[in-house]
mmCIF file with all atom_site columns, C-alpha atoms in Angstrom:
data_model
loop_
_atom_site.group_PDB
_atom_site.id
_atom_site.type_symbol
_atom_site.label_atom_id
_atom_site.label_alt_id
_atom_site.label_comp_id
_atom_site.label_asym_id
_atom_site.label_entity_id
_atom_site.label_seq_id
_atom_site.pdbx_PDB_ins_code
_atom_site.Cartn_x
_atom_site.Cartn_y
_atom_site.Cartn_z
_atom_site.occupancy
_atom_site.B_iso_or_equiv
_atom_site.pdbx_formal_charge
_atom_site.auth_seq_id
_atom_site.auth_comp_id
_atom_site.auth_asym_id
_atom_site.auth_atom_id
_atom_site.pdbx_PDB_model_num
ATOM 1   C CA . UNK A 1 1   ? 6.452   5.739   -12.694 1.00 0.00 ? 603 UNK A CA 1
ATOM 2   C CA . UNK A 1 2   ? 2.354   5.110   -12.326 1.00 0.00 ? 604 UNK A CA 1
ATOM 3   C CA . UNK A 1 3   ? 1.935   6.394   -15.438 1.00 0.00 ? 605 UNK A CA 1
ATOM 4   C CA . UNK A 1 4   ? 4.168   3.826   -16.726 1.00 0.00 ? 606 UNK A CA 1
ATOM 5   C CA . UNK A 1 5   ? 3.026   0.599   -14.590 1.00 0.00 ? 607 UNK A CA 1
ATOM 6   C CA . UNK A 1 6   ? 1.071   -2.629  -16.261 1.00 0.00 ? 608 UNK A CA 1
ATOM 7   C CA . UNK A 1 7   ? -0.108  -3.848  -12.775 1.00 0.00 ? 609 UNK A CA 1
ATOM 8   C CA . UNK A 1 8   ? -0.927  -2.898  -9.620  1.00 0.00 ? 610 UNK A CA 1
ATOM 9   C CA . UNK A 1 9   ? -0.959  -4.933  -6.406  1.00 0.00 ? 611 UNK A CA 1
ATOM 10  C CA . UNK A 1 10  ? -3.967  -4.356  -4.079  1.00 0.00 ? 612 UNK A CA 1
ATOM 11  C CA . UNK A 1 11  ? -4.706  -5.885  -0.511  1.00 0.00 ? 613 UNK A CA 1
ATOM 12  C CA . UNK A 1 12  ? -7.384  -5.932  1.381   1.00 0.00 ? 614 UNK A CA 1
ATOM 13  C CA . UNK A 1 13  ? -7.947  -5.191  4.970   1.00 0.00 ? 615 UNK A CA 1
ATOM 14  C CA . UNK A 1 14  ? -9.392  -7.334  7.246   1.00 0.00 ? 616 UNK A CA 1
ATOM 15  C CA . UNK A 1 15  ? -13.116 -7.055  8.292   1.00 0.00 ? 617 UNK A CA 1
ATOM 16  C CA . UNK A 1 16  ? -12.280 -6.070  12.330  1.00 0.00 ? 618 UNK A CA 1
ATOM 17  C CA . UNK A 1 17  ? -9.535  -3.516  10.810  1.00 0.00 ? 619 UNK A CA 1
ATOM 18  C CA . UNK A 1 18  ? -10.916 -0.446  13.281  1.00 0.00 ? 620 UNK A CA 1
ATOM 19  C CA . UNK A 1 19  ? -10.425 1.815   10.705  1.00 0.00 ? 621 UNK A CA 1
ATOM 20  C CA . UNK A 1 20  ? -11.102 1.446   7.091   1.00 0.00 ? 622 UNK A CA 1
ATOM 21  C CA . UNK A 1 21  ? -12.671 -2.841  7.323   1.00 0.00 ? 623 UNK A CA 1
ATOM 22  C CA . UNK A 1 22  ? -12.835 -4.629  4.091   1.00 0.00 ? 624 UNK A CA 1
ATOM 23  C CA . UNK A 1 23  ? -11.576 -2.115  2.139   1.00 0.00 ? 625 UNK A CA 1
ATOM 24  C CA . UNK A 1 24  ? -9.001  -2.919  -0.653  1.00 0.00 ? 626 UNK A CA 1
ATOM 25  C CA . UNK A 1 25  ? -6.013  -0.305  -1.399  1.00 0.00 ? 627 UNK A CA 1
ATOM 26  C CA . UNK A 1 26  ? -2.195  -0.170  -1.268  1.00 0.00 ? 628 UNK A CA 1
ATOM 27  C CA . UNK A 1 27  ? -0.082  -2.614  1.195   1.00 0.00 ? 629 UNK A CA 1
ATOM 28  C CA . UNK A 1 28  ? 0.865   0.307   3.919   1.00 0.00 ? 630 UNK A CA 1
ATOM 29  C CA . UNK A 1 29  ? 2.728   0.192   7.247   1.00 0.00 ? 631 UNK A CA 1
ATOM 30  C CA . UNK A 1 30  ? 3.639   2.588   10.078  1.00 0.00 ? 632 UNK A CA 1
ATOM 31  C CA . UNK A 1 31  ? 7.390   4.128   10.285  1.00 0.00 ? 633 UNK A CA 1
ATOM 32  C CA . UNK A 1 32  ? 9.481   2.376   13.011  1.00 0.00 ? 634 UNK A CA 1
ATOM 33  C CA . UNK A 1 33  ? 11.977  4.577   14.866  1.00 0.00 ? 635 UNK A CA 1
ATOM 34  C CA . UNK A 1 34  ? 15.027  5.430   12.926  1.00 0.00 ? 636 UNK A CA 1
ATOM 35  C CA . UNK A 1 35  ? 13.216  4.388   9.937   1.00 0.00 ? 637 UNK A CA 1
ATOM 36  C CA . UNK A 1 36  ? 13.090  6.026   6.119   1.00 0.00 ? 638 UNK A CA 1
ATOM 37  C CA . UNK A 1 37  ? 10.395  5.673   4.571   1.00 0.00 ? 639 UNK A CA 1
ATOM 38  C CA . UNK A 1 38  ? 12.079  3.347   1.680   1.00 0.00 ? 640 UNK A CA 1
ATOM 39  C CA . UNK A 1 39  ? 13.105  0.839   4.335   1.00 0.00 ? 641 UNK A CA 1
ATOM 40  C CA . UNK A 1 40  ? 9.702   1.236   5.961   1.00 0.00 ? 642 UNK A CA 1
ATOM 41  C CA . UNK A 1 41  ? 8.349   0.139   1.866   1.00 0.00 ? 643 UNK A CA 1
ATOM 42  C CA . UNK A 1 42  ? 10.902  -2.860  2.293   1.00 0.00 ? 644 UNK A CA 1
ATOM 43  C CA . UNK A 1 43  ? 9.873   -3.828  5.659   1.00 0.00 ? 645 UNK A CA 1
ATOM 44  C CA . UNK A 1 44  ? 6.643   -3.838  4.707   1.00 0.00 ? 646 UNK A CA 1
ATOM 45  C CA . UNK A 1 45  ? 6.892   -6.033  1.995   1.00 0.00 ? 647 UNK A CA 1
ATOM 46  C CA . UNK A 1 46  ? 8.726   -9.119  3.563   1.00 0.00 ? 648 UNK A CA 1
ATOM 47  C CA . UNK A 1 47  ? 6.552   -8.783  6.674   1.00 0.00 ? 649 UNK A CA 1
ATOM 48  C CA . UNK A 1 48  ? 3.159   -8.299  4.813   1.00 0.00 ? 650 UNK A CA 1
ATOM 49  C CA . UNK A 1 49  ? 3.806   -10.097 1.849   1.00 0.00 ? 651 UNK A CA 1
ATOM 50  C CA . UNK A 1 50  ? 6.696   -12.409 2.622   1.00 0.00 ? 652 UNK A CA 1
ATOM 51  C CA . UNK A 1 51  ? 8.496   -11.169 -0.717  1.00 0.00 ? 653 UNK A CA 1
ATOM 52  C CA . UNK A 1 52  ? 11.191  -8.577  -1.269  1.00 0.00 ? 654 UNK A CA 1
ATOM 53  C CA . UNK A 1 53  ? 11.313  -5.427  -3.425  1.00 0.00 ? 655 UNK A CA 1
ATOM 54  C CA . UNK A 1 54  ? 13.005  -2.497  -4.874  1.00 0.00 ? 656 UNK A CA 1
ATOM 55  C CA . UNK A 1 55  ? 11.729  0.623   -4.263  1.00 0.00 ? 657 UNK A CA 1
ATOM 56  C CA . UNK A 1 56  ? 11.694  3.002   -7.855  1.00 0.00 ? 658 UNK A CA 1
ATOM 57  C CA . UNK A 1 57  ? 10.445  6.141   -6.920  1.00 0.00 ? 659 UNK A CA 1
ATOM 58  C CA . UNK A 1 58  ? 8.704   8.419   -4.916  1.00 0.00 ? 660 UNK A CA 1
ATOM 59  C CA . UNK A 1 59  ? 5.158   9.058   -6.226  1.00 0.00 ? 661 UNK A CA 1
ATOM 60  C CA . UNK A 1 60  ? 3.094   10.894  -4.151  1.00 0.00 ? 662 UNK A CA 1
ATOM 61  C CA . UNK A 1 61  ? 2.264   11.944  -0.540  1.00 0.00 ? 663 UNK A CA 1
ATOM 62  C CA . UNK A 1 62  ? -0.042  13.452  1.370   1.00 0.00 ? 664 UNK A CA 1
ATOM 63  C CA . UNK A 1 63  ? -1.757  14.402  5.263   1.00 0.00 ? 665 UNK A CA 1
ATOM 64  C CA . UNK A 1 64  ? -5.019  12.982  6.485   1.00 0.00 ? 666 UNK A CA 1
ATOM 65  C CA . UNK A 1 65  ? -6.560  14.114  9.806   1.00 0.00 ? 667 UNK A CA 1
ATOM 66  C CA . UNK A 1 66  ? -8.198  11.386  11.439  1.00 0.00 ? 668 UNK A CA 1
ATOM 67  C CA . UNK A 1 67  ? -10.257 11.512  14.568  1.00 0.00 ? 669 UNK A CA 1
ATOM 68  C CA . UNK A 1 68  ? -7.592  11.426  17.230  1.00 0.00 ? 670 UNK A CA 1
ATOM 69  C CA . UNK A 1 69  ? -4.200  11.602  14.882  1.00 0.00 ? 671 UNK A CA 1
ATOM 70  C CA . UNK A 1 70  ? -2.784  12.906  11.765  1.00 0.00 ? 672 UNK A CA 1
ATOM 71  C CA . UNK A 1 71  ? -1.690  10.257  9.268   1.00 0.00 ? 673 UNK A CA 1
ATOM 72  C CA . UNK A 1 72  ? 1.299   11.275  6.434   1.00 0.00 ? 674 UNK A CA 1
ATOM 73  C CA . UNK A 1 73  ? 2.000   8.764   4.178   1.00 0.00 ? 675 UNK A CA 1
ATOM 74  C CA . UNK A 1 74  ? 4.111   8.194   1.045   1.00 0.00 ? 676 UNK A CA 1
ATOM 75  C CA . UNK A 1 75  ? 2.920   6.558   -1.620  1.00 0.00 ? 677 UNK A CA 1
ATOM 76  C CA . UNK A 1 76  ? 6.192   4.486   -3.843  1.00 0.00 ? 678 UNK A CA 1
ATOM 77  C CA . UNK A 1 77  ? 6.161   2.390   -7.056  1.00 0.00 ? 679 UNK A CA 1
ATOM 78  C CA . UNK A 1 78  ? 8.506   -0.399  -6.758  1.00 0.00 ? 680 UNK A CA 1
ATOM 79  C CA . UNK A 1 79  ? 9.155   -4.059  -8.526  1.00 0.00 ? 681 UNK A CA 1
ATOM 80  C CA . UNK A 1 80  ? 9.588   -7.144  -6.360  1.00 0.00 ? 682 UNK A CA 1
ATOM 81  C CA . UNK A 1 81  ? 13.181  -8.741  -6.506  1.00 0.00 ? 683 UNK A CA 1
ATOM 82  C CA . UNK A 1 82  ? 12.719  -11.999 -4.867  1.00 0.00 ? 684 UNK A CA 1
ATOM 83  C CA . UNK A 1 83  ? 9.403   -14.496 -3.687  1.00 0.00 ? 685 UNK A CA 1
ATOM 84  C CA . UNK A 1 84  ? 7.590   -15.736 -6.051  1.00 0.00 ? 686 UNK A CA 1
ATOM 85  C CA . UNK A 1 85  ? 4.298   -13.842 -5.456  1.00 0.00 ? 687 UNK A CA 1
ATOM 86  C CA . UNK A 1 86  ? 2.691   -12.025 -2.054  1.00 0.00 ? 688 UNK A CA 1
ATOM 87  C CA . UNK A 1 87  ? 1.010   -14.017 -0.353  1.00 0.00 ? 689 UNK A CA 1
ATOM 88  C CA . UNK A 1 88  ? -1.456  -12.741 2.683   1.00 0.00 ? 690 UNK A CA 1
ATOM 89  C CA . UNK A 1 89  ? -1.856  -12.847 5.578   1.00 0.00 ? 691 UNK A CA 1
ATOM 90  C CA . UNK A 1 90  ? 1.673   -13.517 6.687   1.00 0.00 ? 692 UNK A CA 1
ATOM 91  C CA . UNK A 1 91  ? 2.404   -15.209 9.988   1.00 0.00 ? 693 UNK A CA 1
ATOM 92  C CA . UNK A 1 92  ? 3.079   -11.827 12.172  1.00 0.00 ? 694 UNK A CA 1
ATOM 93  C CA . UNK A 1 93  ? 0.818   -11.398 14.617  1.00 0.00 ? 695 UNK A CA 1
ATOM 94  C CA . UNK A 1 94  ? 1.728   -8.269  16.000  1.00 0.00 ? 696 UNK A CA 1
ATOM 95  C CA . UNK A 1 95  ? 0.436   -5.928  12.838  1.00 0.00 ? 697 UNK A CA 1
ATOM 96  C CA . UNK A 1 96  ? -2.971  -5.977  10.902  1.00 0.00 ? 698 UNK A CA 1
ATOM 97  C CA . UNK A 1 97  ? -2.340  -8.543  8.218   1.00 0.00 ? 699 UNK A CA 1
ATOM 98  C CA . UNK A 1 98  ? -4.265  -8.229  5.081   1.00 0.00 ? 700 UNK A CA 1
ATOM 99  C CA . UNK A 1 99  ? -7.224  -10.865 4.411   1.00 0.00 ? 701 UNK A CA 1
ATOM 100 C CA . UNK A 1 100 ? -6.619  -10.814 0.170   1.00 0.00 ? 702 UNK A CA 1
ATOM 101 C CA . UNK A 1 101 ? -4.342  -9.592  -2.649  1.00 0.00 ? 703 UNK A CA 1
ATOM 102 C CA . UNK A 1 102 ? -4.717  -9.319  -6.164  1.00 0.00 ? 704 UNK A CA 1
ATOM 103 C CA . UNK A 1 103 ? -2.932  -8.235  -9.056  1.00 0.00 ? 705 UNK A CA 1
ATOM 104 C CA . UNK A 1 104 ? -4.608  -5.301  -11.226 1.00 0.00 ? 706 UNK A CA 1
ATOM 105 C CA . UNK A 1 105 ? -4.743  -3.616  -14.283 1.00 0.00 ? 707 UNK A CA 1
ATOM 106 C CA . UNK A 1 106 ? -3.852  0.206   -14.099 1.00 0.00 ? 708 UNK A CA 1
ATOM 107 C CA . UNK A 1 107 ? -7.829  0.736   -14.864 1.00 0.00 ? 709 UNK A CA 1
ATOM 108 C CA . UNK A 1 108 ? -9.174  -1.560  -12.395 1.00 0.00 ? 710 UNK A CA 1
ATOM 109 C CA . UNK A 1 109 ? -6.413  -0.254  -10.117 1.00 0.00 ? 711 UNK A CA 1
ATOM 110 C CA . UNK A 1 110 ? -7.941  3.479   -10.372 1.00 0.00 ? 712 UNK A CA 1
ATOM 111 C CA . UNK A 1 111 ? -11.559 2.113   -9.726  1.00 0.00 ? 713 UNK A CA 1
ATOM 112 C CA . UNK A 1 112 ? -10.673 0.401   -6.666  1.00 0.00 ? 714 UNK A CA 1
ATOM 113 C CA . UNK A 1 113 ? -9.083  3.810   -5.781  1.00 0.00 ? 715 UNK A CA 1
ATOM 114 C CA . UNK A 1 114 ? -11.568 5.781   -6.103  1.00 0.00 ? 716 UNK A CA 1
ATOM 115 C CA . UNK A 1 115 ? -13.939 3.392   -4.157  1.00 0.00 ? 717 UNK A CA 1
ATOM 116 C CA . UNK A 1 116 ? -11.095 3.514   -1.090  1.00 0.00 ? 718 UNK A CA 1
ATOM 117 C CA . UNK A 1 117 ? -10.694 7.062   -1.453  1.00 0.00 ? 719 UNK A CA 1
ATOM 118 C CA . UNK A 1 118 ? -14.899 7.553   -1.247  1.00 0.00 ? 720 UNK A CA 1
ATOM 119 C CA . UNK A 1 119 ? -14.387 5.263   2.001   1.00 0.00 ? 721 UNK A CA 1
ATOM 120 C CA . UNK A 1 120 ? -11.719 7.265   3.629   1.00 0.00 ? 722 UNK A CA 1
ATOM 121 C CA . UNK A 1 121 ? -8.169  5.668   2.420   1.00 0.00 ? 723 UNK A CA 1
ATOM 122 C CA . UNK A 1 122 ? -5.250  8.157   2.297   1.00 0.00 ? 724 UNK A CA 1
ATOM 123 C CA . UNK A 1 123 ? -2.840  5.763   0.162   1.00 0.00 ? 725 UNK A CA 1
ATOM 124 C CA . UNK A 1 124 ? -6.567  5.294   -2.148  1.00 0.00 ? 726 UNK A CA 1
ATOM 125 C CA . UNK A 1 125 ? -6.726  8.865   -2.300  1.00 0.00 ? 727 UNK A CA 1
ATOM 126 C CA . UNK A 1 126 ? -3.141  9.396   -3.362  1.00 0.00 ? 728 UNK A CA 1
ATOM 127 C CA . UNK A 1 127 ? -3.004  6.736   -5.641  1.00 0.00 ? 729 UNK A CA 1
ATOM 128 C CA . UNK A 1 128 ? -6.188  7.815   -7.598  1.00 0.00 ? 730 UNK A CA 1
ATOM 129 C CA . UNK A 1 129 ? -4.941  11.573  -7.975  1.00 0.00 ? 731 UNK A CA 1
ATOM 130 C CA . UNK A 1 130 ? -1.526  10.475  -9.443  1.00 0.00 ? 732 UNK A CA 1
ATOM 131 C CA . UNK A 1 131 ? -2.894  7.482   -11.865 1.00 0.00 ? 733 UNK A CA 1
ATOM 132 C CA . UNK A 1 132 ? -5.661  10.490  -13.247 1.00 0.00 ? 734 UNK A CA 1
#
């Protein structure tokens, strides 16, 4: 379904983010217990980016050690169903919140990609290899 998307949406993290700061990518979010990861997708979305989606397809996935964990992630396409547009950062204070979003064409997507990937993003990473 990347291959067949005219935008992408992209977020930024915040500056103190401990891991990856300022760096623009994918909206992401951790599994909660009992959780898929298409509800995780959904969850994200409304708390995130206070709108509500449909997730397509799985499109990629992928392991990243980090220093003191593993990360595995899944990387979706999906099409918002309801809220007008994301908006950031939502009111939740009790998960990072991203500091900008921005709607992208599939080329400007894959350079921001490959910038996040160079910096150490997982979802960057995955994202670039499937839109190449």
């Amino acid at each position: 379904m990347i291959e067949k998307l005219e935008r992408v949406l992209l977020v930024k993290r915040p500056l103190e983010d401990a891991e990856l700061p300022g760096v623009w990518g994918l909206p992401a979010c951790s599994l909660e217990a009992e959780e898929s990861w298409r509800q995780a997708a959904r969850r994200c979305a409304r708390v995130k980016l206070g709108v509500q989606l449909e997730v397509v397809e799985l499109a990629g996935g992928g392991r990243q050690e980090r220093s003191d964990y593993a990360l595995h992630m899944r990387l979706f396409s999906a099409r918002l169903t309801t809220g007008e547009k994301p908006k950031v950062p939502q009111p939740d204070a009790g998960m990072t919140q991203y500091s900008a979003c921005r709607w992208a064409t599939k080329s400007e997507a894959l350079d921001v990609f490959k910038k996040g990937e160079a910096q150490g993003s997982l979802c960057c990473a995955l994202a670039a290899k499937r839109m190449e």
